[in-house]
Amino acid sequence: MNPGDVAWILASSALVCMMIPALALFYGGMVGSRRILNMMMMCFGGASLVAVLWAFFGYSMSFGNSVGGLGLVGDVTEYLGMDKLLVEDPEAAIPPALFAAFQLFFACVTTALVAGAAAGRMKFGAWMVFAGVWATLVYFPIAHWVFAFTSADGSVTGGWIASGIKAIDFAGGTAVHMNAGVAALALALVLGRSSGWPKMEHTKPHSRPLVLVGAGLLWVGWFGFNAGSALSAGQSAAVVFLNTAVAAAAGLLAWALVERVRRGAATSMGAASGLVSALVAITPACGAVSPLGAVATGAIAGAVCSLAIEWKFRLGFDDSLDVVGVHLVGGIIGTLLVGFFATDSAPNGVSGLFYGGGPQQLGIQAVATGAVLAYSFLLTWVIAKVLDMTIGLRIHEEDELRGIDLAAHAEDAYLTDEDPVNLGSATSRP
């Protein structure tokens, strides 16, 4: 093992872990002041539950030898409890336990992303049950499809997307962002619209500075997310790091420009959203494109996603924090643009349409996109529907209008002139 590689993946794992509180700040600033604690708790709670499930069986389902060689799901018994990871593997490039920790945070972040579609109107207990079932039935299998590769000697069979059709997804455009985005759509449809939607004064963003701070921390964490996926501290990681940086900047500028042209002002919320949408889009493409290709990918994502967030009003679904418009649409854009902008001089070594590669890679990317979207949407809708019919998903309307923080957690984030001095205690609720 190269100590430099090990150190880089240790640092990258910490950066990806930081994306959980960063996302909590990003989402938390977008909701009303009496919803922020619940939003942040959904991020932390869902991520924590998934981490525990990962230790029990999630890692095995995601990276165990494919059951029957079909590439659909890993053998749940192979790494059950992760005891096998305590033994050093002399042939591994990095310690298997470190790889498991790195991928753990991918599972945590993906689950937390879905929470944005349910902000302020979903029971916290129901969310926790949903998060655990969803990770088990949706994320872990799709992670196997996309991230598990067949070993060089053929002794371990990987996922059908990674090793079968060989779609390019360097760091999770399909498994993370499209998966979370389309799951958010399914959950939002089952949950239904918030009270008073779409004109809801009580749900307006209460802290735009928090949104910008969260977006900035996400940008930093994304370097671990993308460049860490090279699994070594070498040329591939350096190219991916560069591509991630310039794509994010291009996305911010593109969203701001679209806002300036359409509405006369470039907003801080738009800048933060443009940054994140470009980071989403470059995630699958960061190892396949040149820096100019990364700029184009980020700019296209920033411009298109700025328009896509309005679809929820036209189509009538309440995606509270635009998970669909940013993560679903951005993930699709980045995954498909690999088929156009990929160059064989980049780490992935594949050429797309604009570099003489023909339409084959675009077709492969489209197959992977369609499969993840169909599976995730269908399974998520079924999970949410069953939970809604059994334990119920929605909080009471009066708690929703007043703010879910006090109802779900017996706390408020901020003390105001109208609040009692003992705000935050369980007895302060009327």
Coordinates of C-alpha atoms in Angstrom, one line a residue:
M1 CA 0.0 0.0 0.0
N2 CA 1.1 3.5 -0.8
P3 CA 0.9 5.6 2.3
G4 CA 0.1 8.7 0.2
D5 CA -2.9 6.9 -1.3
V6 CA -4.1 5.8 2.1
A7 CA -3.7 9.3 3.5
W8 CA -5.6 10.8 0.6
I9 CA -8.6 8.5 1.0
L10 CA -8.6 9.1 4.7
A11 CA -8.8 12.8 4.0
S12 CA -11.4 12.3 1.3
S13 CA -13.6 10.2 3.6
A14 CA -13.5 13.1 6.1
L15 CA -14.5 15.6 3.4
V16 CA -17.4 13.4 2.3
C17 CA -18.5 13.1 5.9
M18 CA -18.4 16.9 6.2
M19 CA -21.0 17.0 3.4
I20 CA -23.7 15.7 5.8
P21 CA -23.6 18.8 8.1
A22 CA -23.0 21.0 5.0
L23 CA -26.2 19.6 3.5
A24 CA -28.0 20.2 6.7
L25 CA -27.0 23.8 6.7
F26 CA -27.8 24.2 3.0
Y27 CA -31.2 22.7 3.4
G28 CA -31.8 24.3 6.8
G29 CA -31.3 27.8 5.5
M30 CA -33.9 27.1 2.8
V31 CA -36.7 26.3 5.1
G32 CA -38.7 28.5 7.6
S33 CA -37.2 29.3 11.0
R34 CA -39.6 26.8 12.7
R35 CA -38.6 24.0 10.4
I36 CA -34.8 24.2 10.4
L37 CA -34.2 21.8 13.3
N38 CA -36.4 19.1 11.8
M39 CA -34.7 19.5 8.4
M40 CA -31.3 19.2 10.0
M41 CA -32.4 16.3 12.1
M42 CA -33.7 14.5 9.0
C43 CA -30.2 14.8 7.5
F44 CA -28.3 13.7 10.6
G45 CA -30.9 11.0 11.7
G46 CA -31.2 9.4 8.3
A47 CA -27.4 9.4 7.7
S48 CA -26.8 7.9 11.1
L49 CA -29.3 5.1 10.6
V50 CA -27.8 4.2 7.2
A51 CA -24.3 4.1 8.7
V52 CA -25.4 1.5 11.2
L53 CA -27.2 -0.5 8.5
W54 CA -24.0 -0.3 6.4
A55 CA -22.0 -2.0 9.1
F56 CA -24.6 -4.8 9.5
F57 CA -25.3 -5.6 5.9
G58 CA -25.2 -2.6 3.6
Y59 CA -21.6 -2.8 2.6
S60 CA -22.0 -6.5 1.8
M61 CA -25.1 -5.8 -0.3
S62 CA -23.2 -3.1 -2.2
F63 CA -19.8 -4.6 -2.6
G64 CA -20.1 -8.3 -1.9
N65 CA -19.7 -10.8 -4.7
S66 CA -22.7 -10.5 -7.0
V67 CA -25.4 -13.0 -6.2
G68 CA -25.6 -15.5 -9.0
G69 CA -23.2 -13.4 -11.1
L70 CA -26.2 -11.3 -12.2
G71 CA -24.8 -8.0 -11.2
L72 CA -28.0 -7.0 -9.3
V73 CA -27.0 -7.2 -5.6
G74 CA -24.0 -8.3 -3.5
D75 CA -24.0 -11.3 -1.2
V76 CA -25.4 -10.1 2.1
T77 CA -23.6 -12.7 4.1
E78 CA -20.1 -12.1 2.6
Y79 CA -19.2 -9.1 4.8
L80 CA -22.0 -9.4 7.4
G81 CA -21.0 -7.3 10.4
M82 CA -17.7 -6.3 8.6
D83 CA -15.6 -8.6 10.6
K84 CA -13.6 -9.6 7.5
L85 CA -12.4 -6.0 7.1
L86 CA -10.4 -6.3 10.3
V87 CA -7.8 -8.5 8.6
E88 CA -5.3 -6.7 6.4
D89 CA -5.4 -7.6 2.7
P90 CA -1.8 -7.5 1.4
E91 CA -3.0 -7.3 -2.2
A92 CA -5.3 -4.3 -1.7
A93 CA -4.3 -0.8 -2.8
I94 CA -5.9 0.7 0.2
P95 CA -7.2 -1.0 3.4
P96 CA -10.6 -2.5 2.7
A97 CA -11.9 -1.0 5.9
L98 CA -11.0 2.4 4.6
F99 CA -12.8 1.8 1.3
A100 CA -15.8 0.7 3.3
A101 CA -15.7 3.9 5.4
F102 CA -15.3 6.1 2.2
Q103 CA -18.4 4.5 0.6
L104 CA -20.4 4.6 3.8
F105 CA -20.6 8.3 3.6
F106 CA -21.8 8.1 0.0
A107 CA -24.8 6.1 1.3
C108 CA -25.4 8.6 4.1
V109 CA -25.3 11.6 1.9
T110 CA -27.6 10.1 -0.7
T111 CA -30.2 9.2 1.8
A112 CA -30.0 12.7 3.4
L113 CA -30.5 14.3 0.0
V114 CA -34.0 12.7 -0.3
A115 CA -35.1 14.5 2.8
G116 CA -35.3 17.8 1.0
A117 CA -38.5 16.8 -0.8
A118 CA -40.3 16.2 2.5
A119 CA -39.3 19.4 4.4
G120 CA -41.7 20.5 7.1
R121 CA -44.5 18.0 6.6
M122 CA -43.3 14.4 7.2
K123 CA -43.3 12.7 10.6
F124 CA -39.7 12.3 11.9
G125 CA -40.4 8.7 12.9
A126 CA -41.8 7.9 9.5
W127 CA -38.8 9.5 7.9
M128 CA -36.5 7.3 9.9
V129 CA -38.3 4.1 8.9
F130 CA -38.4 5.3 5.3
A131 CA -34.7 6.1 5.3
G132 CA -33.8 2.6 6.5
V133 CA -36.1 0.7 4.2
W134 CA -35.1 2.9 1.2
A135 CA -31.4 2.5 1.8
T136 CA -31.8 -1.3 2.0
L137 CA -34.1 -1.8 -1.0
V138 CA -33.0 1.0 -3.3
Y139 CA -29.6 2.5 -2.5
F140 CA -27.6 -0.6 -1.6
P141 CA -28.6 -2.5 -4.8
I142 CA -28.0 0.5 -7.1
A143 CA -24.7 1.1 -5.4
H144 CA -23.8 -2.5 -6.4
W145 CA -24.9 -1.9 -10.0
V146 CA -22.7 1.3 -10.3
F147 CA -19.8 1.0 -7.9
A148 CA -19.0 -2.7 -7.7
F149 CA -16.5 -3.8 -10.3
T150 CA -15.5 -7.3 -11.3
S151 CA -12.1 -8.1 -10.1
A152 CA -9.2 -8.5 -12.5
D153 CA -9.0 -12.2 -12.1
G154 CA -12.7 -12.7 -12.3
S155 CA -13.0 -14.1 -8.8
V156 CA -15.4 -11.4 -7.7
T157 CA -18.4 -10.4 -9.9
G158 CA -19.5 -6.7 -9.9
G159 CA -22.6 -4.8 -10.9
W160 CA -24.1 -4.9 -14.3
I161 CA -23.7 -1.2 -15.0
A162 CA -20.1 -1.0 -13.8
S163 CA -18.8 -4.2 -15.3
G164 CA -21.5 -5.3 -17.7
I165 CA -22.4 -2.4 -20.0
K166 CA -19.5 -0.4 -18.6
A167 CA -21.3 2.9 -18.2
I168 CA -19.1 5.8 -17.0
D169 CA -20.1 7.2 -13.6
F170 CA -16.9 8.3 -11.9
A171 CA -18.4 9.3 -8.5
G172 CA -22.1 8.7 -8.5
G173 CA -24.2 10.7 -10.9
T174 CA -26.6 7.7 -11.2
A175 CA -26.3 6.0 -7.9
V176 CA -26.3 9.2 -5.8
H177 CA -27.9 12.1 -7.5
M178 CA -30.3 10.7 -10.0
N179 CA -31.2 8.0 -7.5
A180 CA -31.9 10.6 -4.7
G181 CA -33.6 13.0 -7.1
V182 CA -36.1 10.6 -8.6
A183 CA -36.7 9.1 -5.1
A184 CA -37.5 12.6 -3.9
L185 CA -40.1 12.9 -6.7
A186 CA -41.8 9.7 -5.7
L187 CA -41.8 10.6 -2.0
A188 CA -43.2 14.1 -2.8
L189 CA -46.0 12.6 -4.8
V190 CA -47.1 10.2 -2.1
L191 CA -46.7 12.9 0.7
G192 CA -48.8 15.4 -1.2
R193 CA -48.5 19.1 -1.2
S194 CA -47.7 21.3 1.8
S195 CA -50.6 23.2 3.3
G196 CA -51.1 26.4 1.3
W197 CA -48.8 25.3 -1.5
P198 CA -47.5 27.0 -3.6
K199 CA -48.0 30.4 -1.8
M200 CA -46.7 29.6 1.7
E201 CA -45.3 32.4 3.7
H202 CA -44.3 30.1 6.5
T203 CA -41.9 28.1 4.3
K204 CA -39.9 30.9 2.8
P205 CA -36.1 30.6 3.3
H206 CA -35.2 32.0 6.7
S207 CA -31.4 32.3 6.3
R208 CA -29.8 32.8 3.0
P209 CA -26.4 33.2 4.6
L210 CA -26.8 29.6 5.9
V211 CA -27.6 28.4 2.4
L212 CA -24.4 30.0 1.1
V213 CA -22.3 28.6 3.9
G214 CA -23.8 25.2 3.3
A215 CA -23.1 25.4 -0.4
G216 CA -19.5 26.5 0.1
L217 CA -18.9 23.6 2.5
L218 CA -20.5 21.2 0.0
W219 CA -18.1 22.5 -2.7
V220 CA -15.1 21.7 -0.4
G221 CA -16.5 18.3 0.5
W222 CA -17.1 17.5 -3.2
F223 CA -13.4 17.4 -3.8
G224 CA -13.3 14.4 -1.5
F225 CA -16.4 13.0 -3.1
N226 CA -15.1 13.2 -6.7
A227 CA -11.3 13.2 -6.5
G228 CA -11.4 10.6 -3.7
S229 CA -13.2 8.3 -6.0
A230 CA -9.9 7.9 -7.9
L231 CA -8.8 5.8 -4.9
S232 CA -5.3 7.0 -5.2
A233 CA -3.3 10.3 -4.9
G234 CA -2.2 10.5 -8.6
Q235 CA -2.9 12.0 -12.0
S236 CA -6.6 10.8 -12.0
A237 CA -7.3 12.5 -8.7
A238 CA -5.6 15.7 -9.9
V239 CA -7.6 15.9 -13.1
V240 CA -10.9 15.2 -11.3
F241 CA -10.1 17.8 -8.7
L242 CA -9.5 20.4 -11.4
N243 CA -12.6 19.5 -13.3
T244 CA -14.7 19.7 -10.2
A245 CA -13.5 23.1 -9.4
V246 CA -14.1 24.7 -12.8
A247 CA -17.4 23.0 -13.4
A248 CA -18.8 24.4 -10.1
A249 CA -17.7 27.9 -10.9
A250 CA -19.3 27.7 -14.4
G251 CA -22.6 26.5 -12.9
L252 CA -22.8 29.3 -10.5
L253 CA -22.1 31.9 -13.2
A254 CA -24.6 30.3 -15.6
W255 CA -27.4 30.2 -13.1
A256 CA -26.7 33.8 -12.1
L257 CA -26.8 34.9 -15.8
V258 CA -30.1 33.2 -16.5
E259 CA -31.6 34.8 -13.4
R260 CA -30.2 38.2 -14.4
V261 CA -31.7 37.9 -17.9
R262 CA -35.1 36.5 -16.8
R263 CA -35.7 38.4 -13.5
G264 CA -33.3 41.3 -13.5
A265 CA -31.2 40.2 -10.6
A266 CA -28.7 37.4 -9.7
T267 CA -29.8 36.1 -6.3
S268 CA -27.7 34.4 -3.6
M269 CA -30.1 31.4 -3.5
G270 CA -29.5 31.1 -7.3
A271 CA -25.8 31.3 -6.9
A272 CA -25.8 28.5 -4.3
S273 CA -28.1 26.4 -6.4
G274 CA -26.1 26.9 -9.5
L275 CA -23.0 25.8 -7.7
V276 CA -24.6 22.6 -6.4
S277 CA -26.3 21.8 -9.7
A278 CA -23.0 21.9 -11.5
L279 CA -21.3 19.8 -8.9
V280 CA -24.0 17.2 -9.4
A281 CA -23.5 17.2 -13.1
I282 CA -19.7 16.9 -13.0
T283 CA -19.9 14.0 -10.6
P284 CA -20.4 11.3 -13.2
A285 CA -18.3 13.1 -15.8
C286 CA -15.3 14.3 -13.8
G287 CA -13.0 11.5 -14.9
A288 CA -14.1 11.5 -18.5
V289 CA -13.9 15.1 -19.7
S290 CA -11.3 17.8 -20.2
P291 CA -11.3 21.0 -18.1
L292 CA -13.2 22.8 -21.0
G293 CA -15.6 19.9 -21.1
A294 CA -16.1 20.4 -17.4
V295 CA -16.8 24.1 -17.8
A296 CA -19.4 23.2 -20.5
T297 CA -21.0 20.5 -18.3
G298 CA -21.2 22.9 -15.3
A299 CA -22.6 25.8 -17.4
I300 CA -25.2 23.6 -19.1
A301 CA -26.3 22.2 -15.8
G302 CA -26.5 25.6 -14.1
A303 CA -28.6 27.0 -16.9
V304 CA -31.0 24.1 -17.4
C305 CA -31.5 23.4 -13.7
S306 CA -32.4 27.0 -13.1
L307 CA -35.3 26.5 -15.5
A308 CA -36.1 23.0 -14.2
I309 CA -36.9 24.0 -10.7
E310 CA -40.1 25.7 -12.0
W311 CA -41.4 22.4 -13.4
K312 CA -42.9 21.5 -10.0
F313 CA -45.3 24.4 -10.3
R314 CA -46.4 23.5 -13.8
L315 CA -46.7 19.8 -13.0
G316 CA -48.1 20.2 -9.5
F317 CA -45.8 18.3 -7.2
D318 CA -44.3 19.9 -4.1
D319 CA -40.6 19.2 -4.1
S320 CA -39.9 21.5 -1.2
L321 CA -36.1 22.1 -1.7
D322 CA -35.8 21.4 -5.4
V323 CA -34.1 18.0 -5.1
V324 CA -35.7 17.0 -8.4
G325 CA -34.8 20.2 -10.3
V326 CA -31.1 20.1 -9.1
H327 CA -30.2 16.5 -8.4
L328 CA -32.4 14.6 -10.7
V329 CA -32.0 16.9 -13.7
G330 CA -28.3 17.7 -12.9
G331 CA -27.5 14.0 -12.6
I332 CA -29.2 13.2 -15.9
I333 CA -27.4 16.1 -17.7
G334 CA -23.9 15.1 -16.4
T335 CA -24.4 11.4 -17.1
L336 CA -25.6 11.9 -20.7
L337 CA -23.1 14.6 -21.5
V338 CA -20.3 12.0 -21.0
G339 CA -21.5 10.6 -24.3
F340 CA -20.7 14.0 -25.9
F341 CA -17.8 15.5 -24.0
A342 CA -15.8 12.4 -23.0
T343 CA -12.2 12.4 -24.3
D344 CA -9.8 9.5 -24.3
S345 CA -7.1 11.7 -22.9
A346 CA -9.0 12.0 -19.6
P347 CA -8.6 9.3 -16.9
N348 CA -11.6 7.2 -18.1
G349 CA -10.0 6.9 -21.5
V350 CA -13.2 6.9 -23.5
S351 CA -14.2 9.3 -26.4
G352 CA -17.7 10.7 -26.8
L353 CA -19.4 12.0 -29.9
F354 CA -17.5 15.3 -30.0
Y355 CA -14.2 13.5 -29.8
G356 CA -14.8 10.9 -32.5
G357 CA -16.1 8.2 -30.3
G358 CA -19.4 7.7 -32.0
P359 CA -22.9 7.2 -30.4
Q360 CA -22.1 4.0 -28.5
Q361 CA -21.1 5.5 -25.2
L362 CA -24.1 7.9 -25.3
G363 CA -26.3 4.9 -25.7
I364 CA -24.7 3.1 -22.8
Q365 CA -25.1 6.2 -20.6
A366 CA -28.8 6.4 -21.5
V367 CA -29.4 2.7 -20.6
A368 CA -27.8 3.3 -17.2
T369 CA -29.8 6.4 -16.7
G370 CA -33.1 4.8 -17.6
A371 CA -32.6 1.8 -15.4
V372 CA -31.7 3.7 -12.3
L373 CA -34.6 6.1 -12.8
A374 CA -37.2 3.4 -13.3
Y375 CA -36.0 1.1 -10.4
S376 CA -35.6 3.9 -7.9
F377 CA -38.9 5.7 -8.7
L378 CA -41.0 2.5 -8.6
L379 CA -39.4 1.1 -5.4
T380 CA -39.5 4.4 -3.6
W381 CA -43.2 5.0 -4.5
V382 CA -44.1 1.5 -3.2
I383 CA -42.1 2.0 0.0
A384 CA -43.7 5.4 0.7
K385 CA -47.2 4.2 -0.2
V386 CA -47.0 1.2 2.1
L387 CA -45.7 3.4 5.0
D388 CA -48.4 6.0 4.4
M389 CA -51.1 3.3 4.5
T390 CA -49.7 1.8 7.7
I391 CA -47.9 4.3 10.0
G392 CA -48.8 7.5 8.1
L393 CA -46.3 10.0 6.7
R394 CA -47.8 13.4 7.3
I395 CA -47.8 15.5 10.5
H396 CA -51.0 17.3 11.6
E397 CA -51.8 20.3 9.5
E398 CA -51.8 22.6 12.6
D399 CA -48.2 21.5 13.4
E400 CA -47.2 22.0 9.8
L401 CA -48.5 25.5 9.7
R402 CA -47.0 26.4 13.1
G403 CA -43.7 24.7 12.3
I404 CA -42.6 21.1 12.8
D405 CA -39.7 21.8 15.1
L406 CA -41.7 22.1 18.3
A407 CA -44.1 19.3 17.4
A408 CA -41.4 16.8 16.4
H409 CA -38.5 17.7 18.6
A410 CA -39.9 19.9 21.5
E411 CA -37.5 22.7 20.5
D412 CA -37.3 25.9 18.5
A413 CA -34.1 27.0 16.8
Y414 CA -34.5 30.7 17.6
L415 CA -35.9 32.7 20.6
T416 CA -38.1 35.5 19.4
D417 CA -40.0 38.2 21.3
E418 CA -43.2 36.2 21.1
D419 CA -41.6 33.0 22.6
P420 CA -41.6 32.1 26.3
V421 CA -38.3 32.2 28.1
N422 CA -38.2 28.5 28.5
L423 CA -38.5 27.8 24.8
G424 CA -37.0 24.5 23.9
S425 CA -38.3 22.5 26.9
A426 CA -41.0 20.0 26.3
T427 CA -43.4 22.0 28.5
S428 CA -43.2 25.1 26.3
R429 CA -45.6 23.7 23.7
P430 CA -49.1 24.9 24.2

